[in-house]
mmCIF file of C-alpha atoms in Angstrom:
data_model
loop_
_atom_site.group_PDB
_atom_site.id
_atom_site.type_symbol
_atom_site.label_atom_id
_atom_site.label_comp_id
_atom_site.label_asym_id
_atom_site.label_seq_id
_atom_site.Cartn_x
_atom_site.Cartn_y
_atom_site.Cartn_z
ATOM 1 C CA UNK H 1 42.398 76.304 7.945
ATOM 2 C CA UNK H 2 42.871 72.578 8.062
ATOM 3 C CA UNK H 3 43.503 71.575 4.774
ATOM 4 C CA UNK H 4 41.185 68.463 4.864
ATOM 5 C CA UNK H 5 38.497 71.057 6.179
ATOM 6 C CA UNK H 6 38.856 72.861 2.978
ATOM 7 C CA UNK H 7 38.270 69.536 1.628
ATOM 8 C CA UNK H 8 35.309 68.996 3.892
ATOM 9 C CA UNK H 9 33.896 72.400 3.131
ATOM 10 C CA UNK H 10 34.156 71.740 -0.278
ATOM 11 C CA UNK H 11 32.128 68.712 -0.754
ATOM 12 C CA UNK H 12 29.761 69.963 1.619
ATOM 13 C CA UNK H 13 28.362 72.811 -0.508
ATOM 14 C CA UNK H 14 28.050 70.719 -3.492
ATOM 15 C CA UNK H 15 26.125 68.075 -2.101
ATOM 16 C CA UNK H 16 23.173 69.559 -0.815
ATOM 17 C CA UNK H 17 21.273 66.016 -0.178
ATOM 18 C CA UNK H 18 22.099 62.971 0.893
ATOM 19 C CA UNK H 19 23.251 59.947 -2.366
ATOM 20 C CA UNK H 20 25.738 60.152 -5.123
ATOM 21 C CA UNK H 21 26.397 63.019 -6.992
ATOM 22 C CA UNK H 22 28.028 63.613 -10.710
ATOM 23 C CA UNK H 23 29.505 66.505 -11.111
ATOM 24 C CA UNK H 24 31.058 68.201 -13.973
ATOM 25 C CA UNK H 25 34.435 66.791 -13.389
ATOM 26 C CA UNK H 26 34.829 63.975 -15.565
ATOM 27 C CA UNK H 27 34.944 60.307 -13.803
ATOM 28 C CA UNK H 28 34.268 62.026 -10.170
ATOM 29 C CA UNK H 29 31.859 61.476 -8.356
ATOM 30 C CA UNK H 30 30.725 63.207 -4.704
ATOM 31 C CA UNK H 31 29.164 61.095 -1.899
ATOM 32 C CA UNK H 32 27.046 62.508 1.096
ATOM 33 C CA UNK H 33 25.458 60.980 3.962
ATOM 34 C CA UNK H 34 23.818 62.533 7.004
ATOM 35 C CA UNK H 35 23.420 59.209 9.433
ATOM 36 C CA UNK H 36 24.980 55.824 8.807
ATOM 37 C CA UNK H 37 23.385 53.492 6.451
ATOM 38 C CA UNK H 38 22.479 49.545 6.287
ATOM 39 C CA UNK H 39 24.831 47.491 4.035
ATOM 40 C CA UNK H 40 24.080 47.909 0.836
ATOM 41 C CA UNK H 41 24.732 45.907 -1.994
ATOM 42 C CA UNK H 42 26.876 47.605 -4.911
ATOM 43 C CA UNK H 43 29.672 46.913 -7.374
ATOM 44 C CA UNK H 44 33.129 48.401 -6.822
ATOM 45 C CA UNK H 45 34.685 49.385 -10.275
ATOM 46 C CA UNK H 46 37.962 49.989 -10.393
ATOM 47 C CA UNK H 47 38.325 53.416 -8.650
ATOM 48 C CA UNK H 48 39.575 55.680 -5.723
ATOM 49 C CA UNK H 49 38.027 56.552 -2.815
ATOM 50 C CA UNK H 50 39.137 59.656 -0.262
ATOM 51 C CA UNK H 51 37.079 60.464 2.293
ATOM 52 C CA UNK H 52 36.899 63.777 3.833
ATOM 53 C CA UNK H 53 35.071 62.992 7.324
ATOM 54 C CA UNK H 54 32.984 59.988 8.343
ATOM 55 C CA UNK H 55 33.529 56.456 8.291
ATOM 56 C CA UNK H 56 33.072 53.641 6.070
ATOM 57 C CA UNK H 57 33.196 50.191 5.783
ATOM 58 C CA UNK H 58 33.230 47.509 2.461
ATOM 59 C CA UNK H 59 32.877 44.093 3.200
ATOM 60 C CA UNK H 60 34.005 41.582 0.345
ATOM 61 C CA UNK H 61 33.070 38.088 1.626
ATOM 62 C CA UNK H 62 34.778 37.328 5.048
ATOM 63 C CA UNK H 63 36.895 40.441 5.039
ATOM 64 C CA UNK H 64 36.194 44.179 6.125
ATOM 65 C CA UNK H 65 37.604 46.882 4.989
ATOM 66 C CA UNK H 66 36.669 50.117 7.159
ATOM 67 C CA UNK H 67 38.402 53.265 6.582
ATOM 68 C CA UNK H 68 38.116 57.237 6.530
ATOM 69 C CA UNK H 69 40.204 60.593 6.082
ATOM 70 C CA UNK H 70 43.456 59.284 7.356
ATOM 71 C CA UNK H 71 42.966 56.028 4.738
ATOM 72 C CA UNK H 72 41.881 55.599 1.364
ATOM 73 C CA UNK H 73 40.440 52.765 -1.104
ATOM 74 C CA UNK H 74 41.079 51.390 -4.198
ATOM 75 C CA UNK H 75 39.659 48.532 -6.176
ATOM 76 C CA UNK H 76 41.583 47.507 -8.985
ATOM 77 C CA UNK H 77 38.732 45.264 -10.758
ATOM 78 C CA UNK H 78 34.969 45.104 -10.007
ATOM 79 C CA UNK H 79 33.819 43.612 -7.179
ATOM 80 C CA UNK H 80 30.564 42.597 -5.275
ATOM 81 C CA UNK H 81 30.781 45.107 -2.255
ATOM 82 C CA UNK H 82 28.810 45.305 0.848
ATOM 83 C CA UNK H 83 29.069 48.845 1.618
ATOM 84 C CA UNK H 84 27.664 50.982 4.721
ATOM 85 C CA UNK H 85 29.124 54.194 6.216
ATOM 86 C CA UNK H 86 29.259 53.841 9.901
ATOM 87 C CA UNK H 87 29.932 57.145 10.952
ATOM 88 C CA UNK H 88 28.089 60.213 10.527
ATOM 89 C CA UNK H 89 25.327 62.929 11.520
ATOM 90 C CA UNK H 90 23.063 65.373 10.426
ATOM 91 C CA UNK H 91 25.984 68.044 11.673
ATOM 92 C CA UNK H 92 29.044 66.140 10.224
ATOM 93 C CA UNK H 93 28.013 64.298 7.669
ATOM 94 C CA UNK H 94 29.829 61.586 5.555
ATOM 95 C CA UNK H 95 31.567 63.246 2.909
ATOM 96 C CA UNK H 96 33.198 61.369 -0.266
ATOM 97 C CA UNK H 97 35.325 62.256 -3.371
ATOM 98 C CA UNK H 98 35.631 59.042 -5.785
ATOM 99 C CA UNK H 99 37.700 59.236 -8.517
ATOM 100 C CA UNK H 100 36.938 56.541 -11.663
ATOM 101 C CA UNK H 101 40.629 55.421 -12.877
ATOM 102 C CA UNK H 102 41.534 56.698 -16.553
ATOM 103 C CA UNK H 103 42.813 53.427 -17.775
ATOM 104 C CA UNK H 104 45.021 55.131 -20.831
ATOM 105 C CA UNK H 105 46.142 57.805 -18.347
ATOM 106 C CA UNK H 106 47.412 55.200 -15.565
ATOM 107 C CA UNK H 107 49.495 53.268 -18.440
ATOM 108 C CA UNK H 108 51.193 56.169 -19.975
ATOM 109 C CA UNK H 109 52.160 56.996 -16.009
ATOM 110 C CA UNK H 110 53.593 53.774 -15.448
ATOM 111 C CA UNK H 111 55.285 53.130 -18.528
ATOM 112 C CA UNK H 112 57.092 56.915 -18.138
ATOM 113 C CA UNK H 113 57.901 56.137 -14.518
ATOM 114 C CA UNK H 114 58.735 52.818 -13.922
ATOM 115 C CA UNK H 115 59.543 50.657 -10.904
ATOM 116 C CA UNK H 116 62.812 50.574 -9.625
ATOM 117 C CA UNK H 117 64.662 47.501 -10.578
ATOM 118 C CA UNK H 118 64.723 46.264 -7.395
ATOM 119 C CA UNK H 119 61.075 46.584 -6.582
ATOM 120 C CA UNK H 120 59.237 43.323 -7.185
ATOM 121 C CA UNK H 121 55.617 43.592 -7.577
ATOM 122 C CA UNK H 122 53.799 42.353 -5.232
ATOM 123 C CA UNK H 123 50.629 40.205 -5.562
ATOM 124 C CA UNK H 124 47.629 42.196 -7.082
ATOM 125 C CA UNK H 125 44.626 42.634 -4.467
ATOM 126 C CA UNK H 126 41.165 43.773 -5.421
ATOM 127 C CA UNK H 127 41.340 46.090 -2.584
ATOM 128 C CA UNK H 128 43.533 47.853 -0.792
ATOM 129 C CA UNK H 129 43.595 50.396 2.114
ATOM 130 C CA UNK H 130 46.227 53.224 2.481
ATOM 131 C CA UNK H 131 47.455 56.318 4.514
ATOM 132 C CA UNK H 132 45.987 59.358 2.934
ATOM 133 C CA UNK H 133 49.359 61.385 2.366
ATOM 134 C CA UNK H 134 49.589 65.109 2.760
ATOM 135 C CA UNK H 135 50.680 65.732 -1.061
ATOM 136 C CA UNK H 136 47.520 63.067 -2.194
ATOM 137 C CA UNK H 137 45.259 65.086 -0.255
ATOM 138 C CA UNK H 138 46.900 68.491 -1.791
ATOM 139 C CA UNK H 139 46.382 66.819 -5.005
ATOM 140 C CA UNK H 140 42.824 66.070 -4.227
ATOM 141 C CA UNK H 141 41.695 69.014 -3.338
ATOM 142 C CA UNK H 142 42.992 71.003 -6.071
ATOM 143 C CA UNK H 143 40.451 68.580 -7.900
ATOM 144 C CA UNK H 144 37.528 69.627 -6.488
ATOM 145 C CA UNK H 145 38.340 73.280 -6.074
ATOM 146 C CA UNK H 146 37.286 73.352 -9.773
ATOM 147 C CA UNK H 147 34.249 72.594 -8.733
ATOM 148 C CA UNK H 148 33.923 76.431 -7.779
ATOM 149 C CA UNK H 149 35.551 77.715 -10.682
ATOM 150 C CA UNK H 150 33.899 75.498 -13.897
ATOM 151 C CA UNK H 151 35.349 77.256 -16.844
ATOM 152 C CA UNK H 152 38.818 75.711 -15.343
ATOM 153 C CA UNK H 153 37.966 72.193 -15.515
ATOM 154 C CA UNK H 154 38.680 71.194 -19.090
ATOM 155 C CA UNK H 155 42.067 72.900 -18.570
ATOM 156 C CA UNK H 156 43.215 71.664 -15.445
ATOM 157 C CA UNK H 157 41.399 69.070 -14.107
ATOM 158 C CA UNK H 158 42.998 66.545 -16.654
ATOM 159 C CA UNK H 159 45.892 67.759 -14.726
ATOM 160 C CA UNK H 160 45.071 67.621 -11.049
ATOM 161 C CA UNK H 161 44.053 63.708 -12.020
ATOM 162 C CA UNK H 162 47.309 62.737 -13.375
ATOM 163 C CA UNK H 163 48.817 64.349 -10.134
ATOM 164 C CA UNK H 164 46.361 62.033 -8.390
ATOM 165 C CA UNK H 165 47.158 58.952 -10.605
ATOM 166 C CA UNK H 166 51.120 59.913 -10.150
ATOM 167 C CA UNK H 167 51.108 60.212 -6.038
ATOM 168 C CA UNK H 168 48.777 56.653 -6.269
ATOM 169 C CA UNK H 169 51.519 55.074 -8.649
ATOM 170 C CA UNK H 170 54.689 56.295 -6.341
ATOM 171 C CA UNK H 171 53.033 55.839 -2.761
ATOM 172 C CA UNK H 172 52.495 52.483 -1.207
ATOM 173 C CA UNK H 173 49.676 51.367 -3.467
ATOM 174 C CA UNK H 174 52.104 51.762 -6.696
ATOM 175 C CA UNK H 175 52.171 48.016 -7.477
ATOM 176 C CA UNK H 176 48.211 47.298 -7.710
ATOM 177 C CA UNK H 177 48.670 50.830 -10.335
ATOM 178 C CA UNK H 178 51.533 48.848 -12.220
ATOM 179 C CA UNK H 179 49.607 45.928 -12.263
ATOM 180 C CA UNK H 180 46.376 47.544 -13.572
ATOM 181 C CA UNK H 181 48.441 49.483 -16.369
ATOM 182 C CA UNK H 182 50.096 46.156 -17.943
ATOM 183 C CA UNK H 183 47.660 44.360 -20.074
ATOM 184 C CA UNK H 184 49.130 40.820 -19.604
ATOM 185 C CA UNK H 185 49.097 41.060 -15.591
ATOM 186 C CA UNK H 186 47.713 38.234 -13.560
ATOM 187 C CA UNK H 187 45.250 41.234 -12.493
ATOM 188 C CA UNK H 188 43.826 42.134 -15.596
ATOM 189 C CA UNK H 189 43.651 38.171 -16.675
ATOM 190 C CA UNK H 190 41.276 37.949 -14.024
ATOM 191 C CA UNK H 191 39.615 41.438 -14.408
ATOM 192 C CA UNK H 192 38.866 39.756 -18.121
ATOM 193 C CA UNK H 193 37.275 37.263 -16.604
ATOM 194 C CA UNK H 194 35.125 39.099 -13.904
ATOM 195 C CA UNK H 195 33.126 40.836 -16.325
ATOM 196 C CA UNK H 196 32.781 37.502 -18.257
ATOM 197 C CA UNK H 197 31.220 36.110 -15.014
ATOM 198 C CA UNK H 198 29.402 39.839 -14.423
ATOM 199 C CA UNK H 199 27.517 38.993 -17.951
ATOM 200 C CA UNK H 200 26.659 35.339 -17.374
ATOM 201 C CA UNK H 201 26.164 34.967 -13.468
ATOM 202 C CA UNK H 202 22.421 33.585 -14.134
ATOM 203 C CA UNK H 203 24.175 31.120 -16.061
ATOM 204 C CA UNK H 204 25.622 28.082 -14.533
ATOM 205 C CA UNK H 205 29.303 29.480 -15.586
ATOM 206 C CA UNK H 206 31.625 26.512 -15.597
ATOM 207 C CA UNK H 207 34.691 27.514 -14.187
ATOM 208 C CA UNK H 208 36.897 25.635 -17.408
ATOM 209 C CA UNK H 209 35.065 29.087 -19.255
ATOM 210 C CA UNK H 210 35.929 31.326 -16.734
ATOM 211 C CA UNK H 211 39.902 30.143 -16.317
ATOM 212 C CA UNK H 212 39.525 30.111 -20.424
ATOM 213 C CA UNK H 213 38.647 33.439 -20.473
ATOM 214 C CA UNK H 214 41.285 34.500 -18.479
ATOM 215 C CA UNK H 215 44.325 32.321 -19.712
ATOM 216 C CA UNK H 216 45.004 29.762 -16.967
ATOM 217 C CA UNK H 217 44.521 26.576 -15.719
ATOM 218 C CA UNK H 218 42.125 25.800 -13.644
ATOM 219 C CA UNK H 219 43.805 25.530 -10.460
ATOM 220 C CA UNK H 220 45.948 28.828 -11.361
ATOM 221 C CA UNK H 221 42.639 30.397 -11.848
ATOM 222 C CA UNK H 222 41.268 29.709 -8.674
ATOM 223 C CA UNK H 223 44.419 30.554 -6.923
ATOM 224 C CA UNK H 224 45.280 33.824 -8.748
ATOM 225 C CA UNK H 225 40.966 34.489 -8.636
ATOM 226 C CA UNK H 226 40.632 34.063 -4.624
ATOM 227 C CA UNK H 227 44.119 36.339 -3.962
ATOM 228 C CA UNK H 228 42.709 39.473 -5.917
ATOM 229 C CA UNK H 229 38.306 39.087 -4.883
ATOM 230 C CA UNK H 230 38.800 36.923 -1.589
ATOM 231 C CA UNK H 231 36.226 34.711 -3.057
ATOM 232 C CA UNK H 232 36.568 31.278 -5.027
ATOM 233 C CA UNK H 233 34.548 32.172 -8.431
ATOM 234 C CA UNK H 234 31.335 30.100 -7.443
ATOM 235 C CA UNK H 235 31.161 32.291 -4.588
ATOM 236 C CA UNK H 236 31.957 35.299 -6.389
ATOM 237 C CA UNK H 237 28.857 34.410 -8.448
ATOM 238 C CA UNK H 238 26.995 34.148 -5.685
ATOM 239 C CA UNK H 239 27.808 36.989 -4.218
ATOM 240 C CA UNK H 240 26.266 38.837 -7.615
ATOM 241 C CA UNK H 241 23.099 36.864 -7.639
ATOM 242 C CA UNK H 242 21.904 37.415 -4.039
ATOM 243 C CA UNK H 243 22.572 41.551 -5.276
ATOM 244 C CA UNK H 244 20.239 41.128 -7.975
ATOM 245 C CA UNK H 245 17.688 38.789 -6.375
ATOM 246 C CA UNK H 246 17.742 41.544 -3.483
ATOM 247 C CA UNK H 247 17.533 44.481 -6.117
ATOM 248 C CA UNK H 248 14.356 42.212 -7.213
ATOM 249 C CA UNK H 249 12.429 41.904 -4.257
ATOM 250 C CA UNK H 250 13.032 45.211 -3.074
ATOM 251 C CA UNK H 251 12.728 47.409 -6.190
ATOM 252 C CA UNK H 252 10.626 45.648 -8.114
ATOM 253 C CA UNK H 253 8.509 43.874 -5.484
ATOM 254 C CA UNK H 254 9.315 40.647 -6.956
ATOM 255 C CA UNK H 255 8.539 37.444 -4.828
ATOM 256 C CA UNK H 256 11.230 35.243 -3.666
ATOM 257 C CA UNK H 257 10.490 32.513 -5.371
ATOM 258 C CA UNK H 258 10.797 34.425 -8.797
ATOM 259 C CA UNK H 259 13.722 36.747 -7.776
ATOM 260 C CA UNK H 260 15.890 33.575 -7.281
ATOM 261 C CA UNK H 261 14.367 31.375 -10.904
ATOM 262 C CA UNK H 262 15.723 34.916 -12.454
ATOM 263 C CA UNK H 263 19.146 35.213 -10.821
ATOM 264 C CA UNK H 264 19.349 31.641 -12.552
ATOM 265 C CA UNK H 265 18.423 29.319 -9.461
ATOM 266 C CA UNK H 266 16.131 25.963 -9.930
ATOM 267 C CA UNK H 267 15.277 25.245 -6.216
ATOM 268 C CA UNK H 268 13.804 28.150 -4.231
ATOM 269 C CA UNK H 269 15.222 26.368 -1.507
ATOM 270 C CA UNK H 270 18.488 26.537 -2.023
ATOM 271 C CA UNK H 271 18.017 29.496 -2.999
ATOM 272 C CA UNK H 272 16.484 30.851 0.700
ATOM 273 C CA UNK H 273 19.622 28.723 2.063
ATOM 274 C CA UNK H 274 22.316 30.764 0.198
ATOM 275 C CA UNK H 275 20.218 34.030 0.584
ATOM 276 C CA UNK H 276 20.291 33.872 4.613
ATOM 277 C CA UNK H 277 24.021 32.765 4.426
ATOM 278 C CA UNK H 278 24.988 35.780 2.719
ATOM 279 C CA UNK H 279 22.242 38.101 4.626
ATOM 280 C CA UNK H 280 21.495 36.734 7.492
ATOM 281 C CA UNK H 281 17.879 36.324 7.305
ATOM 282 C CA UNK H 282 15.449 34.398 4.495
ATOM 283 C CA UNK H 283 15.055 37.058 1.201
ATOM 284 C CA UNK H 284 11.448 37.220 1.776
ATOM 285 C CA UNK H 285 11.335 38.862 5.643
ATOM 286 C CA UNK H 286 15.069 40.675 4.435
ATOM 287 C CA UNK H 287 13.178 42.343 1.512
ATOM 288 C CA UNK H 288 10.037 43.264 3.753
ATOM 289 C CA UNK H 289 12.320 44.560 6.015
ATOM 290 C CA UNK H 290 14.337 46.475 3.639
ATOM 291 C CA UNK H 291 10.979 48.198 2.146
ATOM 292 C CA UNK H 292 9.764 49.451 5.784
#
């Protein structure tokens, strides 16, 4: 067989309906969808994503980020995702194994194997797509085979993750790894200051705070801030309030006018302007929509 069909077959069997699934693997987490979906607003943490068959794509302001079996995802700090999976059927459905990064794990990794001396690390991104390699995907699926044998997971699956963690570290995606495992790293200076921004985004979050919280200027801030999200910070907060305001309206069946005054917005009409930027379409006829 295929070994990503073994994979497939896998995930399959434990997720019986469509959504996200824990499981009793720590930090994992099994995804199934039987038709595509409408973007959806969620937050990225920093994590690992292999899919086994469908298609998916993230957008992250202006950029999209569409992959499947052949490439997987990680986000090295939380992010305000746009997520839909574009490929998929009642027959083969969308199938998922995401994978939470062990912070303590990833650090004792890098500091044991290090970077050559002649490897430079390259700028830290917030995302990052790359080719699913046959001895990742071995490493994966011994991972969820423990799903069918439970009284092995305390044992081993500690193991098959650190064989996950090691094959991210020494494959193509090893410098985002290196710069998540070192505490002083432009990356985790701005990581700092993402969930600063996550806590106070209905705030009006002056961006002297933010680059405070995170050790730089100003300008560095901004510079370092758009190379690892894509977005400036305002925009970044933005992005976070239009989630809410839409979780709002559409979960709570609160008004417009009230979603945006609790996202932290003064003027429902600038509100409605930055709404139908991000969503096409003004938050009151999007969250009708959305309900139907």
């Amino acid at each position: 067989m295929n070994r990503l069909n073994t994979l497939v077959d896998i995930l399959d069997r434990h997720t019986l309906t469509d959504g996200s699934h824990h499981c009793a693997i720590p930090g994992v987490k099994l995804i199934r969808s039987s038709s595509p979906t409408t973007p959806m607003p969620v937050i990225y943490t920093p994590t690992f994503c292999l899919i086994a068959q469908g298609t998916k794509e993230a957008n992250l302001g202006e950029t999209t980020y569409r992959y499947d079996a052949a490439n997987y995802l990680m986000a090295s700090v939380e992010l305000p995702i746009m997520g839909s999976v574009i490929e998929a059927s009642a027959n083969q459905p969308y199938l998922c194994l995401q994978l939470d990064f062990d912070m303590a794990e990833l650090s004792e990794l890098a500091i044991h194997y290090p970077a050559s001396p002649e490897a430079a690390l390259s700028p830290p991104a917030g995302i990052m797509l790359n080719k699913t390699t046959p001895k990742l995907l071995e490493a994966v699926i011994r991972l969820a085979e423990l799903l069918d044998a439970p009284g092995d997971i305390d044992a081993l699956a500690p193991l098959a993750n650190r064989e996950i963690l090691y094959r991210l570290l020494t494959g193509p995606g090893g410098s985002i790894i290196r710069h998540m495992a070192q505490a002083d790293s432009r990356l985790n200076q701005i990581a700092r200051a993402i969930i600063w921004i996550r806590t106070h985004f209905r705030e009006p979050c002056p961006i002297e705070q933010a680059a405070e919280i995170a050790g730089m200027s100003r300008s560095t801030f901004h510079l370092h801030f758009k190379a690892i999200t894509t977005l400036s910070p305002i925009e970044f907060r933005t992005h976070l309030r239009m989630q809410e305001a839409r979780r709002l309206m559409v979960r709570d069946a609160m008004d417009a006018a009230n979603a945006g005054f609790n996202v932290g917005y003064e003027s429902p009409s600038q509100f409605s302007r930055d709404y139908a930027r991000l969503f096409g379409m003004p938050p009151a006829r999007h969250a009708s929509l959305l309900r139907q």
